[in-house]
Each structure stands twice: as C-alpha cells, then as structure tokens.
Amino acid sequence: MLLRLCLAVCLVSLCLYQTPLQAELKTIQLITMGGAITGTQKDALSGKFKLSSRSAETLVAGNIEILELADIKFKELYNIPSQEIQQKHWIKLAKEVDKAVNDITIDAVIITHGTDTLEETAYFLNLTVKTKKPIILTGAIRAALHPSSDSTQNLIDAIRVATHNDAINKGVLVVANGKIISARHIQKNHNHSLDALESSELGILGYVHNEIIDFHQASIKKHTYYSDFDIKTISELPNVDIAYAYSGGLSNIKKTAIKGLVVAGVGSGNIPMTTLKELKKLQKNNIQIVRSSRNVGAPVYSSKGSEINDAYLNFVSANNLSPQKARVLLMVALHKTSDPNKIRSYFKTH
Ligand code: GLU
C-alpha cells in the first residue's frame, strides 16, 4: 500500500515537473518538399540519392530525439528533387507558409528542400511572405539514410534556430553545416562538399553550435514583413528566362511566352554588341531585360562608367543577385508592374 502511494506521488510530481517544461516547447510547422534531406541512398555504400516514400518519417529516423526539441507538425507538401520545382510549387509553398505564420499556435516554419535550387525557393519566400516569425530552409548534401549524412544535424540545427528568439524578424534563413545564411545571400557553391550551401562574399549571418545560436549580422535588403510583395496577391507568375553570355555570343533566347529575360552577362553584365541588337528587338515585344553577371556574387551596377547604358536602353541591372535569383525577383516584380524604373527600384532595395 505504502509502495503504491509512493509510486502515485512520484508519478504526480513527475507530471507536475514535466508540464511547465513541455509548455515551453515551441510549435513548428515543418513542411517537406523532397530532396536528399528526406531521401535514402540506393545501398549502404552508395551516396546516390533516392526519394523515400515517407519523407517525414525519414526525417526523424536519424534521431527520434528531434521530437524533444519542439512540438513539430509535419506536412509533406511535395516529394520531388528540387530541379523539378517550378513557379506553381513556389506559390503553393508560399501560401502554405503564409497560412502557418498567420496561425497563432505556430511559432516558426521549417522547410526541408533539395539543395540544388533551395536558394531560389528561399529567396521567393523572402520576397513574398509577410511575417516576422522565423522561416528556415534546410537541406542535406548526403541523403538522410547515408552512413555519414548531414541530414539529421542540419534538421536539429534548423529547429534550434527556428525556436530561438534571435531568429525573429531576420527574413527567411537557411541553416546548413552549422551556419545561418540569409535567403538573400545563400548560394549553392559546390556539389558534394558538406559546405556546399554557402553565401555570396557578403558572408553568413551567424553560427549554430549545439544549443548555441550566435547571430553576427542581418541583411538590410527588404524582406518578408517589409517586402513590397505579398503572396496573398499572387496566383501565377509571368515566365522569365535566363540567357548565358560567353565570349562573342549569348545562348539561344526563347522569343515566345516570356515577359522577362535575365542575361547572365560577362564581367559587369556585359553582352556582345551583335546580341545587344537582338535584345532590343525582344524589348519591342515588351520583354524586360535584366543584366546580371556570370561571375558568382559579383554586383552589376549602372554607373556612369558602365559599358552598357541601362537608362538609355531601358535595361535593369541586377545588383549582386545571381542570374537565378534575379529571375525570381523579375517574375515577382513583373507581376506588379512593367515600368522599368519601378523594377529598377525593386532591384536596388530587395
Ligand atoms: N537534385 C537533388 C535535389 O536538389 C539533389 C539532392 C539534394 O541535394 O537535395 O533535390
């Protein structure tokens, strides 16, 4: 009898002790999009990535204690390699994230995503979801069930950043390999190396080391809450293509069904003179031209010394956005306006 009483007292005190601890857990909406982070490898020795059939379960298979870091609500939105992600996927994801951040029971959103195009999705969300709540993207270079996968560690780090108050109002963030990177700066810079998800030369925002979250800076370009764009008003996006410049030429330009063209120019967004004439013809069909650089992270400006006069040609320069990110901003900008001056101002501020 005494033993039973003791057991009951112990159980009650355990419950009382655990309640305040559990109440402190933040709630995260975790959205899975596919990619290696939720994938398996073909066999134990192969690094070859294969999509798994149940992505959320694969995520916690590496370490069930992940569930102790936060109250996690799983949602598999897609299960695809990130090279398959198109505008319609971005829009659906952004609307889903928007719904989550407007839910008072959700504190933060984490999105797991293939790393190949993670930077484009991250930047799209950074431009279109109006919130101060943390939105974190993460991925993995080695598949979730690879013997030395970075999947579990990146997920744990993402949860730690997402639940930390310092991540509030920083715009969309990418967490990978112990680093916190702004969606504005993130760029995949390697294919196999574990530090493939890096930033442009502007650098990372901070570090994650076990439970320590250490921010050093933030991007001051307009993002999320302060952005001029809002996913609530977007149901489709105009098509924008990218043309790649090289010595003496420019890759084939699709003349139909596009509203904008980003040129990955040489050097400071330069394009050979013969192809400039081609671009002028495109403009007559109301196609907006944006000049970026094929040099990673290098800014393209319209200065008095520029070889191409943007104001005269009605072109826009892309600042330090990569061609693929300039494409994202041009789509969102063209959704709102076709005025080159207005588009130019978006490229300066976002
Ligand atoms: N192509 C795959 C993807 O981006 C590669 C695996 C990965 O890095 O996530 O989804």
Short mmCIF file of C-alpha atoms and ligand atoms in Angstrom, two decimals:
data_model
loop_
_atom_site.label_atom_id
_atom_site.label_comp_id
_atom_site.label_asym_id
_atom_site.label_seq_id
_atom_site.Cartn_x
_atom_site.Cartn_y
_atom_site.Cartn_z
CA MET A 1 0.00 0.00 0.00
CA LEU A 2 2.77 2.38 1.01
CA LEU A 3 4.69 1.43 -2.11
CA ARG A 4 1.63 2.19 -4.27
CA LEU A 5 1.20 5.56 -2.57
CA CYS A 6 4.86 6.40 -3.14
CA LEU A 7 4.56 5.45 -6.81
CA ALA A 8 1.46 7.61 -7.22
CA VAL A 9 3.19 10.59 -5.56
CA CYS A 10 6.22 10.10 -7.80
CA LEU A 11 4.05 9.96 -10.93
CA VAL A 12 2.12 13.09 -9.98
CA SER A 13 5.29 15.03 -9.20
CA LEU A 14 6.82 13.87 -12.49
CA CYS A 15 3.76 15.17 -14.33
CA LEU A 16 3.87 18.48 -12.45
CA TYR A 17 7.58 18.75 -13.21
CA GLN A 18 7.12 17.98 -16.91
CA THR A 19 4.16 20.23 -17.60
CA PRO A 20 5.99 23.58 -17.42
CA LEU A 21 8.90 22.13 -19.42
CA GLN A 22 6.60 20.89 -22.18
CA ALA A 23 4.71 24.17 -22.18
CA GLU A 24 7.97 25.88 -23.08
CA LEU A 25 8.34 23.85 -26.29
CA LYS A 26 7.66 25.99 -29.34
CA THR A 27 5.48 24.73 -32.14
CA ILE A 28 6.99 24.35 -35.59
CA GLN A 29 5.22 23.69 -38.85
CA LEU A 30 7.65 21.51 -40.76
CA ILE A 31 6.97 21.30 -44.48
CA THR A 32 8.81 18.70 -46.56
CA MET A 33 9.44 19.35 -50.26
CA GLY A 34 11.74 16.43 -51.10
CA GLY A 35 15.45 16.31 -51.90
CA ALA A 36 18.28 14.38 -50.24
CA ILE A 37 17.39 15.51 -46.71
CA THR A 38 14.36 13.23 -46.75
CA GLY A 39 15.81 10.72 -49.20
CA THR A 40 17.60 7.42 -48.90
CA GLN A 41 20.64 6.14 -50.73
CA LYS A 42 20.48 3.17 -53.09
CA ASP A 43 22.55 0.90 -50.85
CA ALA A 44 24.70 1.36 -47.77
CA LEU A 45 27.85 2.20 -49.72
CA SER A 46 26.34 4.36 -52.39
CA GLY A 47 25.85 8.07 -52.00
CA LYS A 48 23.29 8.02 -54.78
CA PHE A 49 20.22 9.89 -53.70
CA LYS A 50 16.78 8.29 -53.94
CA LEU A 51 13.49 9.82 -52.82
CA SER A 52 11.97 7.99 -49.87
CA SER A 53 8.29 7.19 -49.84
CA ARG A 54 7.54 8.69 -46.41
CA SER A 55 9.61 11.82 -46.13
CA ALA A 56 8.54 12.99 -42.65
CA GLU A 57 9.32 9.62 -41.11
CA THR A 58 12.70 9.50 -42.83
CA LEU A 59 13.47 12.87 -41.23
CA VAL A 60 13.16 11.62 -37.67
CA ALA A 61 14.56 8.15 -38.42
CA GLY A 62 18.09 9.52 -37.87
CA ASN A 63 17.33 10.73 -34.35
CA ILE A 64 14.00 10.41 -32.62
CA GLU A 65 15.14 12.96 -30.00
CA ILE A 66 14.47 15.62 -32.63
CA LEU A 67 10.90 15.44 -31.34
CA GLU A 68 12.06 16.68 -27.92
CA LEU A 69 13.34 19.99 -29.30
CA ALA A 70 9.97 21.33 -30.38
CA ASP A 71 6.38 20.40 -30.91
CA ILE A 72 6.57 19.56 -34.62
CA LYS A 73 3.67 19.37 -37.04
CA PHE A 74 4.73 17.55 -40.20
CA LYS A 75 3.31 18.27 -43.62
CA GLU A 76 4.56 16.64 -46.81
CA LEU A 77 3.75 19.20 -49.49
CA TYR A 78 5.85 17.61 -52.25
CA ASN A 79 8.39 14.82 -52.50
CA ILE A 80 10.44 15.83 -55.54
CA PRO A 81 14.05 16.62 -56.44
CA SER A 82 14.46 20.38 -56.35
CA GLN A 83 15.32 20.72 -60.05
CA GLU A 84 11.64 19.89 -60.68
CA ILE A 85 10.37 22.85 -58.67
CA GLN A 86 8.54 25.40 -60.78
CA GLN A 87 6.62 28.62 -60.14
CA LYS A 88 3.45 26.70 -59.22
CA HIS A 89 5.35 24.85 -56.47
CA TRP A 90 6.75 28.11 -55.06
CA ILE A 91 3.28 29.65 -55.00
CA LYS A 92 1.69 26.67 -53.28
CA LEU A 93 4.51 26.52 -50.73
CA ALA A 94 4.41 30.28 -50.03
CA LYS A 95 0.63 30.14 -49.49
CA GLU A 96 1.12 27.20 -47.11
CA VAL A 97 3.84 29.08 -45.20
CA ASP A 98 1.66 32.20 -45.13
CA LYS A 99 -1.17 30.16 -43.63
CA ALA A 100 1.17 28.73 -40.99
CA VAL A 101 2.67 32.07 -39.93
CA ASN A 102 -0.82 33.52 -39.57
CA ASP A 103 -1.78 30.69 -37.22
CA ILE A 104 -1.26 31.90 -33.64
CA THR A 105 -0.42 28.38 -32.48
CA ILE A 106 2.61 28.16 -34.82
CA ASP A 107 5.85 29.85 -33.74
CA ALA A 108 8.06 29.14 -36.76
CA VAL A 109 8.18 27.30 -40.06
CA ILE A 110 10.90 24.93 -41.32
CA ILE A 111 11.03 23.74 -44.90
CA THR A 112 13.17 20.78 -45.95
CA HIS A 113 14.17 21.04 -49.61
CA GLY A 114 16.58 19.66 -52.19
CA THR A 115 19.75 21.72 -52.19
CA ASP A 116 20.11 22.27 -55.96
CA THR A 117 17.53 25.06 -56.15
CA LEU A 118 16.97 25.75 -52.46
CA GLU A 119 18.33 29.29 -52.93
CA GLU A 120 15.58 30.18 -55.43
CA THR A 121 12.75 28.93 -53.21
CA ALA A 122 14.29 30.64 -50.16
CA TYR A 123 14.52 33.97 -51.98
CA PHE A 124 10.95 33.67 -53.31
CA LEU A 125 9.63 33.17 -49.76
CA ASN A 126 11.84 36.02 -48.52
CA LEU A 127 10.16 38.30 -51.07
CA THR A 128 6.57 37.23 -50.62
CA VAL A 129 5.64 36.01 -47.13
CA LYS A 130 4.70 38.84 -44.77
CA THR A 131 5.79 37.83 -41.29
CA LYS A 132 8.33 38.41 -38.55
CA LYS A 133 8.20 34.76 -37.46
CA PRO A 134 11.26 32.61 -38.32
CA ILE A 135 11.10 30.77 -41.64
CA ILE A 136 14.04 28.38 -42.06
CA LEU A 137 15.02 26.24 -45.02
CA THR A 138 17.42 23.36 -44.76
CA GLY A 139 18.63 20.50 -46.91
CA ALA A 140 21.36 17.90 -46.99
CA ILE A 141 24.20 17.06 -49.31
CA ARG A 142 24.17 13.39 -48.26
CA ALA A 143 20.85 11.55 -48.21
CA ALA A 144 19.06 11.12 -44.88
CA LEU A 145 19.96 7.44 -44.54
CA HIS A 146 23.54 7.75 -45.88
CA PRO A 147 26.08 6.48 -43.27
CA SER A 148 27.51 9.99 -42.80
CA SER A 149 24.52 12.09 -43.72
CA ASP A 150 24.31 15.76 -42.75
CA SER A 151 20.51 15.47 -42.77
CA THR A 152 19.86 14.95 -39.04
CA GLN A 153 22.39 17.55 -37.89
CA ASN A 154 21.05 20.16 -40.31
CA LEU A 155 17.49 19.46 -39.16
CA ILE A 156 18.44 19.71 -35.48
CA ASP A 157 20.28 22.99 -36.16
CA ALA A 158 17.31 24.33 -38.14
CA ILE A 159 14.96 23.53 -35.24
CA ARG A 160 17.31 25.22 -32.78
CA VAL A 161 17.46 28.37 -34.90
CA ALA A 162 13.72 28.34 -35.62
CA THR A 163 12.89 28.21 -31.91
CA HIS A 164 15.38 30.92 -30.94
CA ASN A 165 14.11 34.46 -30.41
CA ASP A 166 17.11 35.94 -32.26
CA ALA A 167 15.79 34.40 -35.49
CA ILE A 168 12.66 36.55 -35.34
CA ASN A 169 12.46 39.34 -37.95
CA LYS A 170 15.65 38.30 -39.78
CA GLY A 171 13.93 37.35 -43.05
CA VAL A 172 13.97 33.84 -44.45
CA LEU A 173 17.07 31.96 -43.28
CA VAL A 174 18.93 28.89 -44.47
CA VAL A 175 20.61 26.69 -41.87
CA ALA A 176 23.22 24.19 -43.03
CA ASN A 177 26.60 22.90 -41.90
CA GLY A 178 26.49 24.92 -38.66
CA LYS A 179 25.89 28.21 -40.47
CA ILE A 180 22.95 30.61 -40.63
CA ILE A 181 22.67 32.29 -44.01
CA SER A 182 20.23 34.91 -45.31
CA ALA A 183 17.93 33.86 -48.18
CA ARG A 184 19.26 36.99 -49.94
CA HIS A 185 22.86 35.68 -49.77
CA ILE A 186 22.51 31.89 -49.99
CA GLN A 187 24.11 30.20 -52.97
CA LYS A 188 24.96 26.56 -53.60
CA ASN A 189 28.67 26.80 -54.36
CA HIS A 190 29.71 23.15 -54.51
CA ASN A 191 28.12 19.84 -55.49
CA HIS A 192 29.37 17.26 -52.98
CA SER A 193 31.13 19.16 -50.25
CA LEU A 194 29.26 19.43 -46.93
CA ASP A 195 29.72 23.20 -47.00
CA ALA A 196 28.04 23.46 -50.41
CA LEU A 197 25.31 25.76 -49.11
CA GLU A 198 27.27 28.94 -48.58
CA SER A 199 26.76 32.63 -49.10
CA SER A 200 27.97 35.20 -51.56
CA GLU A 201 31.03 37.13 -50.37
CA LEU A 202 28.74 39.17 -48.09
CA GLY A 203 29.03 36.32 -45.65
CA ILE A 204 26.94 34.30 -43.26
CA LEU A 205 24.69 35.79 -40.56
CA GLY A 206 25.81 33.53 -37.73
CA TYR A 207 26.61 30.12 -36.37
CA VAL A 208 24.76 27.22 -34.74
CA HIS A 209 26.90 25.18 -32.39
CA ASN A 210 24.90 22.62 -30.41
CA GLU A 211 22.40 24.71 -28.40
CA ILE A 212 24.26 27.98 -29.09
CA ILE A 213 22.76 30.30 -31.69
CA ASP A 214 25.12 33.19 -32.42
CA PHE A 215 23.96 35.91 -34.85
CA HIS A 216 26.51 38.49 -36.02
CA GLN A 217 24.60 40.44 -38.67
CA ALA A 218 21.43 40.63 -40.76
CA SER A 219 20.58 41.54 -44.33
CA ILE A 220 19.17 45.07 -44.60
CA LYS A 221 17.58 44.46 -48.01
CA LYS A 222 13.75 44.47 -47.83
CA HIS A 223 12.37 41.07 -46.88
CA THR A 224 9.27 39.28 -45.59
CA TYR A 225 7.31 41.79 -43.48
CA TYR A 226 8.93 44.80 -45.20
CA SER A 227 8.92 43.46 -48.76
CA ASP A 228 6.90 45.22 -51.47
CA PHE A 229 5.36 41.88 -52.48
CA ASP A 230 2.75 39.66 -50.88
CA ILE A 231 1.90 36.05 -51.71
CA LYS A 232 -1.76 36.79 -50.91
CA THR A 233 -1.96 38.73 -54.19
CA ILE A 234 -0.04 36.17 -56.31
CA SER A 235 -1.75 33.24 -58.00
CA GLU A 236 0.54 32.91 -61.00
CA LEU A 237 3.84 34.38 -62.16
CA PRO A 238 4.98 35.56 -65.58
CA ASN A 239 7.61 33.44 -67.35
CA VAL A 240 11.16 34.73 -67.21
CA ASP A 241 14.09 33.05 -68.95
CA ILE A 242 17.86 33.21 -68.48
CA ALA A 243 20.35 33.66 -71.35
CA TYR A 244 24.03 32.89 -70.74
CA ALA A 245 26.69 35.13 -72.29
CA TYR A 246 30.11 33.95 -73.45
CA SER A 247 32.96 35.33 -75.49
CA GLY A 248 31.34 36.60 -78.68
CA GLY A 249 27.77 35.40 -78.04
CA LEU A 250 24.67 34.72 -75.99
CA SER A 251 22.80 31.40 -75.62
CA ASN A 252 19.58 30.98 -77.58
CA ILE A 253 16.79 33.24 -76.49
CA LYS A 254 13.22 31.96 -76.45
CA LYS A 255 11.20 34.70 -78.06
CA THR A 256 7.77 33.49 -77.14
CA ALA A 257 5.80 33.27 -73.94
CA ILE A 258 8.27 35.17 -71.81
CA LYS A 259 7.77 38.53 -70.14
CA GLY A 260 11.32 38.96 -68.96
CA LEU A 261 14.86 37.85 -69.72
CA VAL A 262 17.80 37.79 -67.32
CA VAL A 263 21.14 37.88 -69.03
CA ALA A 264 23.99 36.15 -67.22
CA GLY A 265 26.43 38.59 -68.74
CA VAL A 266 30.21 38.51 -68.81
CA GLY A 267 32.01 40.71 -66.28
CA SER A 268 29.81 43.63 -65.22
CA GLY A 269 26.78 42.24 -67.07
CA ASN A 270 28.30 42.85 -70.49
CA ILE A 271 26.88 41.40 -73.70
CA PRO A 272 28.46 41.37 -77.21
CA MET A 273 27.23 44.21 -79.44
CA THR A 274 25.51 41.92 -82.01
CA THR A 275 23.36 40.30 -79.32
CA LEU A 276 22.51 43.71 -77.83
CA LYS A 277 20.60 44.38 -81.03
CA GLU A 278 18.70 41.09 -80.54
CA LEU A 279 17.79 42.12 -77.03
CA LYS A 280 16.47 45.47 -78.27
CA LYS A 281 14.17 43.53 -80.63
CA LEU A 282 12.86 41.48 -77.69
CA GLN A 283 12.11 44.67 -75.83
CA LYS A 284 9.82 45.76 -78.64
CA ASN A 285 7.71 42.71 -77.66
CA ASN A 286 7.51 44.06 -74.08
CA ILE A 287 10.14 41.71 -72.69
CA GLN A 288 12.05 43.32 -69.82
CA ILE A 289 15.81 42.74 -69.89
CA VAL A 290 17.80 42.45 -66.65
CA ARG A 291 21.60 42.31 -66.69
CA SER A 292 23.34 40.12 -64.14
CA SER A 293 26.82 38.59 -64.08
CA ARG A 294 28.00 35.04 -64.65
CA ASN A 295 30.70 35.82 -62.03
CA VAL A 296 29.43 34.39 -58.74
CA GLY A 297 28.37 37.06 -56.24
CA ALA A 298 29.72 39.96 -58.32
CA PRO A 299 27.49 43.06 -58.43
CA VAL A 300 26.28 44.62 -61.68
CA TYR A 301 25.56 48.34 -61.40
CA SER A 302 24.51 51.09 -63.78
CA SER A 303 27.23 53.62 -63.18
CA LYS A 304 28.39 56.43 -65.45
CA GLY A 305 31.37 54.24 -66.36
CA SER A 306 29.29 51.17 -67.34
CA GLU A 307 29.82 49.84 -70.86
CA ILE A 308 26.06 49.39 -71.21
CA ASN A 309 23.80 52.37 -70.57
CA ASP A 310 20.75 50.87 -68.81
CA ALA A 311 18.81 54.14 -68.63
CA TYR A 312 19.15 54.66 -72.39
CA LEU A 313 18.31 51.03 -73.25
CA ASN A 314 15.62 50.61 -70.56
CA PHE A 315 17.55 47.68 -69.13
CA VAL A 316 17.80 46.97 -65.40
CA SER A 317 20.94 45.84 -63.58
CA ALA A 318 20.66 43.02 -61.06
CA ASN A 319 22.89 44.28 -58.24
CA ASN A 320 24.64 41.18 -56.80
CA LEU A 321 21.75 38.78 -57.40
CA SER A 322 22.82 35.65 -59.25
CA PRO A 323 21.05 35.14 -62.60
CA GLN A 324 18.75 32.53 -60.98
CA LYS A 325 17.79 34.86 -58.14
CA ALA A 326 17.42 37.86 -60.48
CA ARG A 327 14.92 35.69 -62.38
CA VAL A 328 12.88 35.21 -59.18
CA LEU A 329 12.79 38.94 -58.41
CA LEU A 330 11.98 39.83 -62.03
CA MET A 331 8.99 37.44 -62.01
CA VAL A 332 7.64 38.91 -58.81
CA ALA A 333 8.32 42.48 -59.99
CA LEU A 334 6.64 41.90 -63.38
CA HIS A 335 3.63 40.52 -61.57
CA LYS A 336 3.21 44.02 -60.14
CA THR A 337 4.47 46.41 -62.81
CA SER A 338 6.07 46.70 -66.25
CA ASP A 339 7.65 50.09 -65.51
CA PRO A 340 11.48 49.69 -65.82
CA ASN A 341 12.06 52.47 -63.26
CA LYS A 342 9.91 50.72 -60.69
CA ILE A 343 11.58 47.38 -61.46
CA ARG A 344 14.98 49.10 -61.12
CA SER A 345 13.99 50.33 -57.66
CA TYR A 346 12.99 46.78 -56.60
CA PHE A 347 16.43 45.51 -57.67
CA LYS A 348 18.09 48.18 -55.50
CA THR A 349 16.00 47.53 -52.41
CA HIS A 350 15.26 43.78 -52.38
N1 GLU B 1 18.89 17.08 -57.17
C1 GLU B 1 18.57 16.82 -55.81
C2 GLU B 1 17.79 17.99 -55.21
O1 GLU B 1 18.20 19.12 -55.27
C3 GLU B 1 19.86 16.57 -55.12
C4 GLU B 1 19.74 16.14 -53.75
C5 GLU B 1 19.90 17.31 -52.80
O2 GLU B 1 20.95 17.95 -52.78
O3 GLU B 1 18.97 17.57 -52.06
O4 GLU B 1 16.71 17.76 -54.73
#
